[in-house]
Tab-separated table of C-alpha atoms in Angstrom:
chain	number	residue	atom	x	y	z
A	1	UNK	CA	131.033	66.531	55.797
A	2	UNK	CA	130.940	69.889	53.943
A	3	UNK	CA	133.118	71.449	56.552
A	4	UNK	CA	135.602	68.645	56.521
A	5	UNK	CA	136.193	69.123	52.327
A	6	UNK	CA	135.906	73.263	52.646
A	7	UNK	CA	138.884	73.028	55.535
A	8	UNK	CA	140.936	70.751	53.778
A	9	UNK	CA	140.247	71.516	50.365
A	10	UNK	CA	143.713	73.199	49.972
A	11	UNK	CA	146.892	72.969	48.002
A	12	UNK	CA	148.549	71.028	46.847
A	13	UNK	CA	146.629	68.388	47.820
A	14	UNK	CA	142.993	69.643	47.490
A	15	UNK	CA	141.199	67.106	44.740
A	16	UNK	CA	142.737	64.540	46.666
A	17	UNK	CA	141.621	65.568	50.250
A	18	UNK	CA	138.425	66.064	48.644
A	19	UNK	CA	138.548	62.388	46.854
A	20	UNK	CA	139.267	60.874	49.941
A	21	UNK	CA	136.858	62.353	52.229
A	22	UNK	CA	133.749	61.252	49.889
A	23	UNK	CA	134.886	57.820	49.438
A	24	UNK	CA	135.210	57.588	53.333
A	25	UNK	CA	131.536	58.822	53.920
A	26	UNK	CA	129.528	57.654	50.565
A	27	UNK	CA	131.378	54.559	50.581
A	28	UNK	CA	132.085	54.092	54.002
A	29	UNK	CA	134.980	52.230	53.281
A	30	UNK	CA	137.697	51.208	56.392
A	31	UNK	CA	141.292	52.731	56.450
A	32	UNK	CA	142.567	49.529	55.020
A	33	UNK	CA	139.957	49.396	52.520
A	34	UNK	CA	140.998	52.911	51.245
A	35	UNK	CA	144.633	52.031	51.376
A	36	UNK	CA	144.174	49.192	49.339
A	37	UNK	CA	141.765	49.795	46.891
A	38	UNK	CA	143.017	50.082	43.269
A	39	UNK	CA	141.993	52.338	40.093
A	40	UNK	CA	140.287	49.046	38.309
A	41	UNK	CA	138.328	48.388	41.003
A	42	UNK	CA	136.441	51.615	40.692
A	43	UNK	CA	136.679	52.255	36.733
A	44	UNK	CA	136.626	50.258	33.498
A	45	UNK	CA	138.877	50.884	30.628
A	46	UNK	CA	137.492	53.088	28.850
A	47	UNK	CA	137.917	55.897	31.946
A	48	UNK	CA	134.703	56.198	32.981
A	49	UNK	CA	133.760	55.439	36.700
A	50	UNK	CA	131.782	52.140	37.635
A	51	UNK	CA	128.084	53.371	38.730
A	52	UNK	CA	128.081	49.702	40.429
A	53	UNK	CA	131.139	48.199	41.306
A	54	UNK	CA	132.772	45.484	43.399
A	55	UNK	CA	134.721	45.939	46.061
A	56	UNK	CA	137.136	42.882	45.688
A	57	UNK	CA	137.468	39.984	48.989
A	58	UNK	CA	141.301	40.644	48.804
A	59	UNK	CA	140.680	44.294	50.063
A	60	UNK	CA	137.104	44.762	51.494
A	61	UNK	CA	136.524	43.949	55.675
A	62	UNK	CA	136.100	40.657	56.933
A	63	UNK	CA	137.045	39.200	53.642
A	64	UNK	CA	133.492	39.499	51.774
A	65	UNK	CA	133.426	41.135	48.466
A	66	UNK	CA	130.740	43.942	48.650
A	67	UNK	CA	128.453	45.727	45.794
A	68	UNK	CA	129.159	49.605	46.013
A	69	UNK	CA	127.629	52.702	44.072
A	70	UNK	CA	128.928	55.823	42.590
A	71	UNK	CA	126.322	58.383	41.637
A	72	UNK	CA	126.400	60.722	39.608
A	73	UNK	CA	126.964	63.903	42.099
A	74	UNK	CA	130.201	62.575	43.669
A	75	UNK	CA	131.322	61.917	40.142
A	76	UNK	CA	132.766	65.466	39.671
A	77	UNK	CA	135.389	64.746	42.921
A	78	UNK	CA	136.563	61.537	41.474
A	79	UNK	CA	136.893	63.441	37.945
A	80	UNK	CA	139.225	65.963	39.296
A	81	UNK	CA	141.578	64.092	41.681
A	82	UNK	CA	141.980	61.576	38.511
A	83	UNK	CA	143.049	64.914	36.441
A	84	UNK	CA	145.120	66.347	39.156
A	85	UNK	CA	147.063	62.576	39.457
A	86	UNK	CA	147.413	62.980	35.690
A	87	UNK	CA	148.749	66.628	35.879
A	88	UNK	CA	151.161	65.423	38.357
A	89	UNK	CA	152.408	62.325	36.362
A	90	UNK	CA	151.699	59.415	38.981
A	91	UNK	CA	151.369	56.040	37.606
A	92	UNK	CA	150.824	57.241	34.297
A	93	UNK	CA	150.847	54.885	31.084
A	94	UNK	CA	151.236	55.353	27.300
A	95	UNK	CA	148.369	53.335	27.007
A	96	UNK	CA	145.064	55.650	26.129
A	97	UNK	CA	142.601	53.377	28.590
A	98	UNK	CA	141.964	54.210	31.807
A	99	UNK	CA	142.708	57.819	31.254
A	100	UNK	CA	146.362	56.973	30.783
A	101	UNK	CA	146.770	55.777	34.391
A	102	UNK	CA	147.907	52.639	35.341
A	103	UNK	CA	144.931	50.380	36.468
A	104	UNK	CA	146.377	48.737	39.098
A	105	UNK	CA	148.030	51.736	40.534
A	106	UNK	CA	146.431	52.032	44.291
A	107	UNK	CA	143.503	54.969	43.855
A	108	UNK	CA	144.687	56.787	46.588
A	109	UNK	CA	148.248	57.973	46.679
A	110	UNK	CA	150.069	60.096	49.597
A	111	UNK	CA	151.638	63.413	50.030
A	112	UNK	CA	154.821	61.578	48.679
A	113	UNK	CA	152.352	60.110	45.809
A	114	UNK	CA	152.964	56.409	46.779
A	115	UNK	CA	150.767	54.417	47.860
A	116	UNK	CA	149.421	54.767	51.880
A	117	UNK	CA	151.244	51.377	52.957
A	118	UNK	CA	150.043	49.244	56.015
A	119	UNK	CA	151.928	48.903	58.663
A	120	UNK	CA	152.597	45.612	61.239
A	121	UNK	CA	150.939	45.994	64.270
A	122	UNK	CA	154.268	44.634	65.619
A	123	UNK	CA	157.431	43.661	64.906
A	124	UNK	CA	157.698	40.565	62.829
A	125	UNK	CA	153.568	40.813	62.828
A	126	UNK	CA	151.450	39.380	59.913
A	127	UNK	CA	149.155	41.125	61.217
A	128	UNK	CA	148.906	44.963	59.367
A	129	UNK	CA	146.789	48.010	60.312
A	130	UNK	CA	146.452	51.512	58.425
A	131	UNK	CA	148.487	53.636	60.449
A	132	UNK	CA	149.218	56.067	57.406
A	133	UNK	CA	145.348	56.580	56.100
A	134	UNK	CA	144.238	56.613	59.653
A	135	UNK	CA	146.861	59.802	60.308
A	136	UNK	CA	145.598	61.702	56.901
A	137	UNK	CA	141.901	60.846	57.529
A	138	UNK	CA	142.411	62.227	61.236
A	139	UNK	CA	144.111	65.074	60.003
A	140	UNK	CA	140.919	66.253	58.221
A	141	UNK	CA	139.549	66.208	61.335
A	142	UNK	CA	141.825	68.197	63.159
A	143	UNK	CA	142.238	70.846	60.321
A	144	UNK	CA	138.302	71.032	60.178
A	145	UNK	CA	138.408	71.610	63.929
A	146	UNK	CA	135.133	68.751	64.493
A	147	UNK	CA	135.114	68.226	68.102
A	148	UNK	CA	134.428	64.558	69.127
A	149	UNK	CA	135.231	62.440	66.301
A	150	UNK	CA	137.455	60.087	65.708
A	151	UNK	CA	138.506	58.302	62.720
A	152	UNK	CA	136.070	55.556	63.039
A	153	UNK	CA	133.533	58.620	62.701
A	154	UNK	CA	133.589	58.788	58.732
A	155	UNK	CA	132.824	55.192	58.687
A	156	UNK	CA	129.547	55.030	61.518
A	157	UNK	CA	128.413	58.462	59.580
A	158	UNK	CA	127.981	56.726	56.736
A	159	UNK	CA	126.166	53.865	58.286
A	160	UNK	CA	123.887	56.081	60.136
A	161	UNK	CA	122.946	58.161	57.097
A	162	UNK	CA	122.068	54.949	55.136
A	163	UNK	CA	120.057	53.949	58.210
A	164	UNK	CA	118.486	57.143	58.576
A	165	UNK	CA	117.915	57.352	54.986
A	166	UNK	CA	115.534	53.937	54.549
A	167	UNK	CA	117.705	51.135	54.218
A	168	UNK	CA	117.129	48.058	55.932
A	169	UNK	CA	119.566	45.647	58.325
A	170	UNK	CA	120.311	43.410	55.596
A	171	UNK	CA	121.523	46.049	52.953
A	172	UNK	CA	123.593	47.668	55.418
A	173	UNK	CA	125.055	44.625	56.603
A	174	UNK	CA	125.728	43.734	53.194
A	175	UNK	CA	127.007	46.925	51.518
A	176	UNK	CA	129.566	47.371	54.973
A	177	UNK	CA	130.627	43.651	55.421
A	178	UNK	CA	129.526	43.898	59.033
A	179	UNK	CA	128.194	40.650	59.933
A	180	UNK	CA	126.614	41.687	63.589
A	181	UNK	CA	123.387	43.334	63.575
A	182	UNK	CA	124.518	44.374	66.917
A	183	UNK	CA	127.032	46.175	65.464
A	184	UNK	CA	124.754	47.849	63.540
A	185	UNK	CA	122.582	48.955	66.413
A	186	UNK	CA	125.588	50.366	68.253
A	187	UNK	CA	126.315	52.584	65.153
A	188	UNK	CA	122.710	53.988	64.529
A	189	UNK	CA	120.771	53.738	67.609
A	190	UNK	CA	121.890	54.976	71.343
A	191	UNK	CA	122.693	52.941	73.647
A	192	UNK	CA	119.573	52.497	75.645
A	193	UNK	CA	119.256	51.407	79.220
A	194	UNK	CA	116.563	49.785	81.675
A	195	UNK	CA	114.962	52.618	83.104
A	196	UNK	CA	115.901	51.511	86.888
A	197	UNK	CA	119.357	52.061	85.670
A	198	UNK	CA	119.192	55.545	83.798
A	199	UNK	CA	117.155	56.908	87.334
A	200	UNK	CA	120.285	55.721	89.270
A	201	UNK	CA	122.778	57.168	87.209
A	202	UNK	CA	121.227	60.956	86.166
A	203	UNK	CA	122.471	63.845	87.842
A	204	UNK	CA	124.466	61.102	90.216
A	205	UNK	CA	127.377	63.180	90.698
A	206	UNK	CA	125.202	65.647	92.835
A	207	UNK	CA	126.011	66.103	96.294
A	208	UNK	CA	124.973	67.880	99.157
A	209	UNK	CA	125.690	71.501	99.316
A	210	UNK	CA	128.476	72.069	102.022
């Protein structure tokens, strides 16, 4: 994670690159989540950041409304890519609340600084996928030069450090909308196999010398 904000913590887009990696991996929210979520969701009025905060049904995966945190040493990345939005004049207000930005501005904003819109999967689809945040967030990767993941990695990070860190099934099932604990296992455990099967396949590529 530390090499994926030093690599792409350049300009002009460095607070944001920064902003957006974090709330990938401490929030572990989706693509679409990130592409939808909006500056109320995450602050109140008076421009301070939500320390608990709801991530609304509208936006979060598989429809359920989630309970997220924001503490207080990832406030200083959300601080600056709110001052550099400011310093750049996107979705301002004249209004003095939240920090003279428009609240329900998307948080996230592009290198154009529009919103990162979803895309059909198809023609004539109702069906829309995150084909803009999924480029940027894989971008990071390639610019970081991290062998082996994909986008999907920021997400199952997350999950595993929360694993790995003490929390239980339930939380994580509640605080990622996942609904499988199967899911679950496939993101923090590996994929284990009857022993019969691991003997057959080890080394089974071996042959006979010629």
């Amino acid at each position: 994670m530390q090499r994926l904000i030093d690599m792409n913590a350049v300009p002009p887009f460095a607070q944001r690159n920064s902003c957006l990696i974090i709330a990938a991996v401490y929030w572990g929210l989706t693509p679409s989540e990130l592409s939808l979520l909006r500056l109320e969701d995450i602050m109140d009025q008076s421009g301070e950041f939500f320390r608990i905060w709801t991530l609304p049904a509208s936006t979060a995966y598989n429809g359920d409304a989630r309970e997220l945190h924001t503490d207080d040493h990832v406030l200083p990345f959300f601080t600056q890519y709110m001052a550099w939005r400011g310093s750049e004049g996107l979705y301002t207000s004249n209004q003095s609340w939240y920090r003279g930005s428009d609240p329900k501005s998307h948080f996230f904003l592009n290198d154009r600084g529009e919103p990162f819109k979803l895309s059909p999967r198809k023609k004539g689809s109702t069906d829309y996928q995150p084909r803009a945040m999924s480029a940027k967030l894989k971008s990071f990767i390639e610019r970081a030069g991290i062998e082996g993941a994909t986008v999907a990695t920021y997400r199952d990070s997350w999950v595993k450090a929360m694993f790995e860190a003490g929390a239980h099934y339930k939380d994580l099932m509640y605080v990622s909308g996942i609904r499988q604990r199967e899911t679950i296992d496939r993101k923090v455990r590996p994929s284990v196999q009857d022993l019969d099967k691991v003997f057959k396949e080890i080394f089974g590529r071996v042959r006979l010398a010629k």
